[in-house]
């Protein structure tokens, strides 16, 4: 996206920091539970509440999850990394510091490929990924003069994933988040649920004149909790900065908050000193040293990731790049499609049915694909009936609606309702004759050269046969009888 | 490294320690003495020497991913002023922090 200002054209420079909650049973440095939604402070150990003398012991699985994520992003894995203390005061940070990684993160440089809606792809740099603890949660709306603090989230493992300032538009930022979320979900290292806060995003935004190589002063927009809001916040912030500069002002490097109700960002003054975190190595923790063979083992066991799956779908199922991108965006969706398309003469038929009919039903009923009323095997059964000419595509839509309603399988519905396609030439000829006899005027017109009327005739014959006639045969017989 | 009054005042603010203006000069002197003492280490040539992280041969101990702790909210908020009980749980309360 470019912004046409009064003094010229401006380019956006965006970098994203994503905090992704590691999927694990216990916390990063304690044995307390991580399940979302428990009653306040019931999942807190003395370590998480920073009682004096308590020591952190790292959860091996959280390290494994971070390394897997790094491998999934094609990133360097640092066999030696260090935990540091990031110091700041806040009511929901009981220790007065967060254990994080600063100078030596567990994962270094990697890449992520964006699939844009126009079918183009673009590679974005990942700067680093490090492990850190989450803070507790402050509730400001429970009491007129008090803030309530719940430490259930305190100490839960987070992966902070930092991108290079390679993004140039809100759309690219949105595509980045969707792709990152997909990769995390394929790997099973984060559930990617932005509403529950298991994936949160900070956006660094600056603007510069088009063609300039220098970076402008950036603002950081904190804790935006949906892809749509991230895109809105970036767009607002970029326009704010352009207006400010063009009116003779300068952008102050600062932290801002996005107000989703008003659609604006505003300065967060209370964190004035917050950028002086006085990091130093945590004396309670030794360096994290990984075994090269262990890392290689994790790499060998990685599941097929969206980019590879997408390529395979394009190659094996002859899908368009766009269709393939849509289908692989969610792991369960891709698996569903593959189960329906497997071994089919026309896999594109499977893609069309999944992406139009099935997605429409799921959208309407607000279900995810795992809870689809029509399972993959059932949809495959329906498509079999289309492919072997038992029913027409039109009838198939009715059968599908019935399958959604009743949960019965396609063959049973077709049998029960007598929906088998009529391929008996005599029966179709009779239906055609009836339509021709009843519409002499239209026959005149078509013979006079208005050939596009053939569609209308086909429609009438289909109607006359309750949609059961084979459309190909209807077409053929009509043409023969009308002499066109 | 030479400390000045402004730096010491800033360190005090970041650490949430109240230092009266009158005490700052004394504090600058004390901190300067400590830093100078530690800076003697700079005299040692450590080029090519791996940083030592422990005096004994130990590696970072790790835990399995099992829930083995927590579930004692009463003890967690035992010393907190005015906790608010909600169902089986309880909140800490602090003076309102508003953004």
XYZ file of C-alpha atoms in Angstrom:
583
model
C 0.000 0.000 0.000
C 1.201 3.520 -0.803
C -0.194 6.699 0.679
C -0.572 9.732 -1.567
C 0.194 12.670 0.664
C 0.319 16.379 -0.062
C 4.103 16.307 -0.443
C 4.490 13.024 -2.309
C 3.962 9.302 -2.144
C 4.707 7.417 1.072
C 5.638 3.815 1.643
C 4.836 1.772 4.780
C 7.435 -0.223 6.653
C 5.983 -2.770 9.055
C 7.540 -5.346 11.348
C 5.483 -7.645 13.551
C 6.221 -9.197 16.938
C 3.951 -12.117 17.653
C 3.580 -13.644 21.096
C 2.445 -17.212 20.609
C 1.484 -19.261 23.647
C 3.292 -22.592 23.583
C 0.938 -25.559 23.657
C 2.015 -27.447 26.780
C 0.379 -28.956 29.855
C 2.560 -27.177 32.409
C 4.208 -23.754 32.532
C 7.692 -22.831 31.273
C 9.427 -22.878 34.660
C 6.847 -24.455 36.996
C 4.527 -27.471 37.194
C 1.288 -25.435 37.311
C -1.520 -26.074 34.809
C -1.953 -23.916 31.665
C -5.598 -24.656 30.752
C -7.516 -21.499 29.755
C -10.492 -20.244 31.755
C -9.802 -21.640 35.244
C -10.888 -19.714 38.333
C -8.487 -16.960 39.396
C -5.153 -17.992 40.906
C -6.054 -21.699 41.036
C -3.265 -22.556 38.549
C -0.470 -20.744 40.330
C 2.576 -22.266 41.993
C 4.870 -20.467 44.416
C 7.299 -20.016 41.502
C 4.657 -18.247 39.368
C 3.732 -15.954 42.271
C 7.451 -15.241 42.862
C 7.515 -16.271 46.494
C 10.956 -15.678 47.975
C 13.479 -18.446 47.420
C 11.543 -20.276 44.699
C 13.647 -21.413 41.747
C 12.647 -21.942 38.100
C 13.142 -25.367 36.450
C 12.641 -25.392 32.686
C 10.009 -27.544 30.962
C 11.777 -29.698 28.342
C 8.679 -29.924 26.144
C 8.384 -26.121 25.869
C 11.958 -26.039 24.562
C 11.073 -28.771 22.073
C 8.037 -26.778 20.894
C 10.154 -23.652 20.321
C 12.782 -25.612 18.397
C 10.104 -27.291 16.258
C 8.621 -23.896 15.448
C 12.073 -22.603 14.499
C 12.594 -25.588 12.211
C 9.143 -25.014 10.680
C 10.224 -21.459 9.843
C 13.390 -22.759 8.235
C 15.405 -20.962 10.899
C 18.826 -21.438 12.476
C 18.648 -23.246 15.815
C 21.122 -21.920 18.365
C 22.546 -24.868 20.275
C 23.472 -22.557 23.133
C 21.062 -19.872 24.287
C 20.734 -17.774 27.424
C 17.843 -16.698 29.637
C 17.826 -13.082 30.759
C 15.749 -11.056 33.161
C 13.730 -8.224 31.658
C 13.018 -5.846 34.511
C 9.900 -3.710 34.871
C 7.271 -3.022 37.484
C 3.661 -3.918 36.934
C 0.999 -5.350 39.226
C 0.627 -8.557 37.205
C 4.379 -9.272 37.144
C 5.036 -10.529 40.680
C 8.813 -11.056 40.348
C 9.414 -7.553 38.986
C 11.068 -9.185 35.992
C 10.114 -11.489 33.166
C 12.435 -14.375 32.288
C 13.105 -13.935 28.577
C 15.962 -14.301 26.087
C 17.777 -11.198 24.897
C 21.250 -11.449 23.377
C 21.192 -15.165 22.566
C 17.735 -16.474 21.592
C 17.073 -20.177 21.002
C 16.124 -19.564 17.343
C 17.808 -17.199 14.874
C 17.039 -16.063 11.331
C 14.337 -17.777 9.278
C 11.772 -17.036 6.583
C 8.052 -17.118 5.979
C 6.321 -17.153 2.575
C 3.199 -14.989 2.172
C 0.431 -16.132 -0.169
C -1.292 -13.014 -1.416
C -4.910 -13.132 -2.683
C -3.736 -12.403 -6.261
C -1.841 -15.713 -6.256
C 1.572 -14.041 -5.812
C 3.897 -15.065 -3.038
C 6.485 -13.040 -1.172
C 9.208 -14.088 1.265
C 9.473 -12.250 4.586
C 12.453 -12.514 6.945
C 12.089 -13.788 10.498
C 14.635 -12.109 12.770
C 14.421 -14.448 15.745
C 12.260 -16.537 18.033
C 12.813 -16.650 21.767
C 11.200 -18.285 24.775
C 9.800 -16.190 27.618
C 7.251 -16.201 30.420
C 3.837 -14.650 30.119
C 2.681 -12.168 32.777
C -0.533 -12.415 34.799
C -3.753 -10.733 33.851
C -5.087 -7.434 35.202
C -8.807 -6.751 35.219
C -9.607 -3.057 35.429
C -13.405 -3.202 35.166
C -14.364 -5.193 38.258
C -14.226 -2.453 40.883
C -14.334 1.371 40.826
C -11.006 1.923 42.567
C -9.181 -1.397 42.309
C -7.509 -3.564 39.714
C -7.941 -7.329 40.130
C -4.952 -9.554 39.375
C -5.091 -13.184 38.277
C -1.756 -14.993 37.971
C -3.045 -18.136 36.202
C -1.295 -16.988 33.018
C 1.846 -15.939 34.891
C 4.720 -18.192 33.838
C 2.980 -19.778 30.837
C 5.517 -20.308 28.018
C 5.441 -17.858 25.118
C 7.369 -17.813 21.883
C 8.084 -14.269 20.764
C 8.476 -14.379 16.998
C 9.935 -11.219 15.469
C 9.765 -10.418 11.762
C 12.147 -8.236 9.781
C 10.640 -4.864 8.743
C 9.809 -6.465 5.387
C 6.047 -5.924 5.280
C 4.679 -3.083 3.133
C 0.914 -3.064 3.605
C -1.844 -3.985 6.054
C -2.758 -6.825 3.646
C 0.747 -8.267 3.864
C 0.649 -7.996 7.649
C -2.660 -9.886 7.615
C -1.259 -12.548 5.291
C 1.812 -12.884 7.540
C -0.314 -13.500 10.626
C -2.548 -16.006 8.859
C 0.420 -17.912 7.496
C 2.277 -17.919 10.803
C -0.863 -19.109 12.545
C -1.261 -21.921 10.006
C 2.337 -23.075 10.492
C 1.991 -23.029 14.294
C -1.201 -25.042 14.072
C 0.272 -27.569 11.632
C 3.196 -28.018 14.028
C 0.892 -28.205 17.059
C 3.124 -25.745 18.915
C 0.448 -23.054 19.477
C -3.324 -23.217 18.996
C -3.314 -19.758 17.355
C -6.496 -18.683 19.115
C -6.390 -14.872 19.046
C -9.668 -14.407 20.986
C -8.351 -16.359 23.980
C -5.091 -14.441 23.718
C -2.912 -17.411 22.813
C -1.616 -15.392 19.870
C -1.076 -11.641 20.321
C 0.557 -9.160 18.027
C 2.569 -5.945 18.369
C 3.081 -3.977 15.157
C 6.011 -1.641 14.497
C 4.956 0.918 11.918
C 6.890 3.684 10.185
C 6.543 5.581 6.907
C 9.062 6.919 4.390
C 8.951 8.641 1.020
C 8.685 6.123 -1.796
C 12.154 5.215 -3.031
C 13.896 6.283 0.182
C 16.270 3.734 1.700
C 16.225 5.179 5.198
C 13.755 4.035 7.822
C 11.446 6.558 9.457
C 10.849 6.735 13.210
C 8.588 3.897 14.224
C 5.726 3.536 16.673
C 4.886 0.264 18.325
C 1.215 -0.646 18.558
C 0.804 -3.075 21.450
C -1.323 -6.154 21.973
C -3.747 -6.163 19.093
C -5.915 -9.274 19.288
C -7.274 -10.028 15.821
C -5.948 -10.054 12.280
C -8.561 -7.520 11.216
C -7.633 -5.126 14.054
C -3.920 -5.424 13.241
C -4.692 -4.395 9.657
C -6.928 -1.513 10.793
C -4.390 -0.311 13.366
C -1.567 -0.264 10.795
C -3.635 1.622 8.260
C -4.709 4.238 10.806
C -1.209 4.621 12.244
C 0.461 5.031 8.828
C -2.004 7.728 7.810
C -1.549 9.469 11.167
C 2.226 9.550 10.693
C 2.010 10.886 7.120
C -0.373 13.654 8.190
C 1.813 14.530 11.167
C 5.002 14.768 9.076
C 3.335 16.703 6.273
C 2.032 19.243 8.760
C 5.579 19.853 9.927
C 5.601 17.557 12.959
C 7.907 14.664 13.803
C 6.975 11.130 14.791
C 7.983 10.296 18.362
C 9.179 6.766 18.971
C 6.579 5.497 21.423
C 4.226 2.720 22.378
C 0.629 3.157 21.267
C -2.608 1.314 21.929
C -5.269 0.476 19.354
C -8.817 1.402 20.326
C -10.866 -1.057 18.284
C -14.138 0.711 19.093
C -12.978 4.028 17.623
C -10.526 2.521 15.119
C -7.677 4.795 16.285
C -4.297 4.393 17.980
C -3.360 6.502 20.980
C -0.236 7.144 22.978
C 0.405 4.982 26.042
C 2.171 7.474 28.272
C 2.437 5.343 31.386
C 5.161 3.233 29.822
C 7.526 6.188 29.461
C 10.438 4.456 31.137
C 9.452 0.986 30.074
C 12.045 0.707 27.347
C 14.875 0.620 29.853
C 14.523 -3.019 30.833
C 18.067 -3.468 32.232
C 18.403 -6.996 30.873
C 20.958 -9.248 32.517
C 21.501 -13.039 32.473
C 19.224 -14.780 34.971
C 21.521 -16.126 37.702
C 18.942 -18.833 38.535
C 19.309 -20.493 35.134
C 22.238 -22.052 33.332
C 22.604 -21.698 29.563
C 20.191 -23.828 27.531
C 22.377 -26.303 25.636
C 20.780 -28.434 22.924
C 22.074 -31.663 21.474
C 22.570 -31.484 17.720
C 21.246 -35.012 17.209
C 18.119 -34.215 19.203
C 17.465 -31.194 16.979
C 18.057 -33.309 13.856
C 15.560 -35.863 15.180
C 12.920 -33.152 15.633
C 13.609 -31.893 12.117
C 13.168 -35.359 10.624
C 9.846 -35.772 12.432
C 8.300 -32.460 11.284
C 4.862 -32.846 9.697
C 4.155 -31.695 6.135
C 3.801 -27.898 6.354
C 1.401 -25.631 4.407
C 3.863 -24.596 1.664
C 4.831 -28.183 0.828
C 1.240 -29.341 1.003
C 0.173 -26.498 -1.273
C 2.748 -27.461 -3.898
C 1.663 -31.080 -3.677
C -2.021 -30.164 -4.081
C -1.193 -28.099 -7.174
C 0.843 -30.928 -8.654
C -1.184 -34.000 -7.660
C -4.704 -32.586 -7.787
C -4.185 -29.936 -10.511
C -5.572 -27.210 -8.266
C -5.081 -23.522 -8.984
C -2.554 -21.851 -6.654
C -5.395 -19.849 -5.132
C -7.589 -22.890 -4.387
C -4.599 -24.752 -2.995
C -3.751 -21.828 -0.671
C -7.304 -21.637 0.632
C -7.456 -25.386 1.280
C -4.126 -25.662 3.094
C -4.771 -22.611 5.305
C -6.149 -24.931 8.002
C -4.674 -28.345 8.606
C -8.050 -30.030 9.268
C -9.469 -28.443 6.114
C -6.580 -29.751 4.009
C -6.983 -33.230 5.470
C -10.715 -33.175 4.797
C -10.185 -32.135 1.186
C -7.510 -34.748 0.659
C -9.766 -37.499 2.000
C -12.510 -36.443 -0.438
C -10.184 -35.937 -3.432
C -8.023 -39.028 -2.987
C -8.216 -41.415 -5.958
C -10.824 -39.300 -7.751
C -10.708 -38.813 -11.543
C -11.644 -35.168 -11.116
C -10.106 -33.810 -7.890
C -11.181 -30.303 -8.908
C -14.785 -31.457 -8.292
C -13.797 -32.218 -4.691
C -12.141 -28.795 -4.330
C -15.259 -27.046 -5.679
C -17.607 -28.912 -3.381
C -15.474 -28.371 -0.291
C -14.878 -24.691 -0.999
C -18.396 -23.732 -2.063
C -21.119 -26.040 -0.720
C -19.366 -27.294 2.407
C -17.804 -23.970 3.442
C -21.191 -22.264 2.954
C -22.835 -24.695 5.385
C -19.994 -24.403 7.916
C -20.146 -20.607 7.724
C -23.893 -20.565 8.138
C -23.814 -22.896 11.136
C -20.621 -21.302 12.477
C -18.846 -24.662 12.744
C -15.242 -25.577 12.152
C -14.550 -28.415 9.767
C -13.818 -30.927 12.521
C -17.485 -30.656 13.550
C -18.879 -30.690 10.015
C -22.322 -32.333 9.785
C -21.098 -34.073 6.606
C -17.921 -36.112 7.095
C -15.304 -36.476 4.373
C -16.298 -40.062 3.564
C -19.942 -39.018 3.183
C -19.076 -36.177 0.802
C -16.852 -38.559 -1.164
C -19.875 -40.895 -1.464
C -21.960 -38.071 -2.928
C -19.265 -37.133 -5.454
C -19.012 -40.801 -6.491
C -22.695 -40.649 -7.466
C -22.053 -37.549 -9.605
C -19.017 -39.076 -11.245
C -20.760 -42.320 -12.192
C -23.784 -40.400 -13.540
C -26.227 -41.720 -10.948
C -27.305 -38.153 -10.167
C -26.802 -34.789 -11.806
C -24.864 -31.964 -10.191
C -28.095 -30.092 -9.579
C -29.766 -32.978 -7.772
C -26.531 -33.479 -5.845
C -27.038 -30.065 -4.241
C -30.449 -31.130 -2.950
C -29.033 -34.422 -1.731
C -26.236 -32.520 0.030
C -28.764 -30.259 1.782
C -30.587 -33.392 2.943
C -27.297 -34.910 4.159
C -26.634 -31.773 6.221
C -30.137 -32.027 7.722
C -30.412 -35.729 8.393
C -26.831 -36.985 8.516
C -27.813 -39.837 6.169
C -25.473 -40.913 3.419
C -25.975 -39.872 -0.187
C -26.778 -43.273 -1.685
C -29.546 -43.886 0.851
C -31.147 -40.508 0.174
C -31.027 -41.002 -3.604
C -32.542 -44.460 -3.274
C -35.249 -43.403 -0.860
C -36.353 -40.317 -2.789
C -36.003 -41.899 -6.211
C -33.565 -39.274 -7.409
C -31.612 -41.453 -9.791
C -30.800 -39.685 -12.991
C -32.938 -40.614 -15.981
C -30.664 -41.887 -18.727
C -33.439 -43.699 -20.558
C -33.466 -42.071 -24.042
C -37.189 -42.755 -24.591
C -38.210 -40.985 -21.381
C -36.030 -37.981 -22.107
C -37.281 -37.778 -25.698
C -40.828 -37.709 -24.463
C -40.058 -34.873 -22.055
C -38.333 -32.968 -24.849
C -41.288 -33.467 -27.192
C -43.678 -32.151 -24.542
C -41.662 -28.972 -24.079
C -41.323 -28.406 -27.844
C -45.047 -28.934 -28.388
C -46.014 -26.499 -25.649
C -43.689 -23.703 -26.807
C -44.123 -23.250 -30.523
C -43.231 -19.542 -30.347
C -39.868 -20.221 -28.746
C -39.177 -22.964 -31.267
C -39.691 -20.385 -34.022
C -37.227 -18.005 -32.404
C -34.550 -20.612 -31.903
C -34.850 -21.802 -35.449
C -34.604 -18.168 -36.570
C -31.162 -18.036 -34.965
C -31.683 -17.203 -31.300
C -29.637 -20.248 -30.311
C -28.962 -19.097 -26.777
C -32.591 -20.098 -26.025
C -31.318 -23.678 -25.835
C -30.499 -23.045 -22.162
C -34.105 -22.175 -21.489
C -35.266 -25.394 -23.190
C -32.829 -27.497 -21.162
C -34.167 -25.836 -18.020
C -37.769 -26.643 -18.960
C -36.975 -30.292 -19.679
C -35.092 -30.598 -16.392
C -38.075 -29.076 -14.617
C -40.387 -31.508 -16.378
C -38.343 -34.454 -15.173
C -37.925 -33.169 -11.631
C -34.270 -32.431 -12.341
C -33.525 -36.088 -12.849
C -32.753 -36.116 -16.564
C -29.113 -36.324 -17.568
C -28.373 -32.751 -18.719
C -25.877 -33.870 -21.368
C -28.425 -36.145 -22.983
C -31.156 -33.502 -22.781
C -28.917 -31.086 -24.600
C -28.078 -33.557 -27.306
C -31.660 -34.683 -27.951
C -32.916 -31.087 -27.947
C -30.372 -30.054 -30.560
C -31.266 -33.001 -32.729
C -35.018 -32.367 -32.515
C -34.724 -28.625 -33.037
C -32.364 -29.173 -35.910
C -29.635 -26.835 -34.578
C 32.585 4.307 33.679
C 31.811 7.622 35.326
C 28.444 8.028 37.014
C 26.642 11.334 37.295
C 23.740 12.455 39.456
C 21.177 12.218 36.639
C 22.096 8.583 35.922
C 21.841 7.630 39.570
C 18.460 9.385 39.844
C 17.245 7.458 36.791
C 18.456 4.127 38.167
C 16.609 4.900 41.406
C 13.410 5.667 39.491
C 13.648 2.447 37.463
C 14.233 0.436 40.653
C 11.376 2.286 42.414
C 13.713 3.413 45.204
C 13.048 6.877 46.555
C 16.288 8.815 46.934
C 16.159 12.381 48.274
C 18.059 14.949 46.178
C 20.288 15.653 49.153
C 21.403 11.998 49.223
C 22.237 11.744 45.517
C 25.850 12.972 45.764
C 26.638 10.430 48.469
C 24.977 7.698 46.371
C 26.999 8.650 43.278
C 30.194 8.225 45.291
C 29.187 4.844 46.713
C 28.054 3.396 43.403
C 31.153 4.766 41.685
C 33.347 2.936 44.211
C 31.520 -0.350 43.576
C 31.725 0.005 39.799
C 35.417 0.916 39.873
C 36.132 -2.108 42.047
C 34.355 -4.443 39.589
C 36.040 -2.725 36.623
C 39.383 -4.086 37.774
C 38.269 -7.255 35.955
C 38.624 -5.362 32.649
C 42.384 -5.604 33.083
C 42.233 -9.354 32.382
C 42.570 -10.346 28.711
C 39.630 -12.706 28.013
C 39.987 -12.842 24.238
C 39.036 -16.309 22.983
C 37.899 -17.509 26.417
C 34.360 -18.949 26.601
C 32.273 -17.132 29.222
C 32.115 -19.181 32.406
C 28.551 -19.710 33.570
C 29.146 -21.880 36.589
C 31.976 -22.917 38.877
C 30.846 -26.566 38.721
C 30.239 -28.904 35.782
C 26.444 -28.867 35.646
C 23.953 -28.468 32.839
C 20.505 -26.903 33.019
C 18.204 -29.400 34.736
C 14.893 -29.936 32.923
C 11.389 -30.963 33.944
C 8.872 -33.177 32.119
C 5.681 -31.513 30.876
C 3.433 -32.667 33.699
C 1.062 -30.723 35.916
C 2.547 -31.213 39.372
C 1.983 -27.909 41.141
C -0.579 -25.185 41.815
C -4.141 -25.606 43.053
C -3.569 -23.895 46.426
C -5.107 -20.486 45.939
C -5.567 -19.916 49.681
C -1.809 -20.128 50.231
C -1.089 -17.956 47.188
C -3.220 -15.063 48.444
C -2.610 -15.745 52.170
C -0.453 -12.652 52.670
C -2.212 -10.430 50.138
C -4.173 -7.425 51.400
C -7.895 -7.636 50.565
C -8.071 -10.616 48.216
C -11.474 -11.056 46.541
C -12.854 -14.602 46.577
C -14.646 -15.675 43.387
C -15.969 -19.238 43.289
C -13.091 -21.611 43.963
C -10.572 -18.880 43.208
C -9.471 -15.486 44.493
C -8.053 -12.315 42.958
C -5.254 -10.159 44.292
C -6.394 -6.553 44.414
C -4.227 -3.483 43.908
C -5.009 0.224 43.565
C -6.467 0.819 40.117
C -3.877 0.858 37.325
C -5.441 2.613 34.362
C -4.014 2.892 30.881
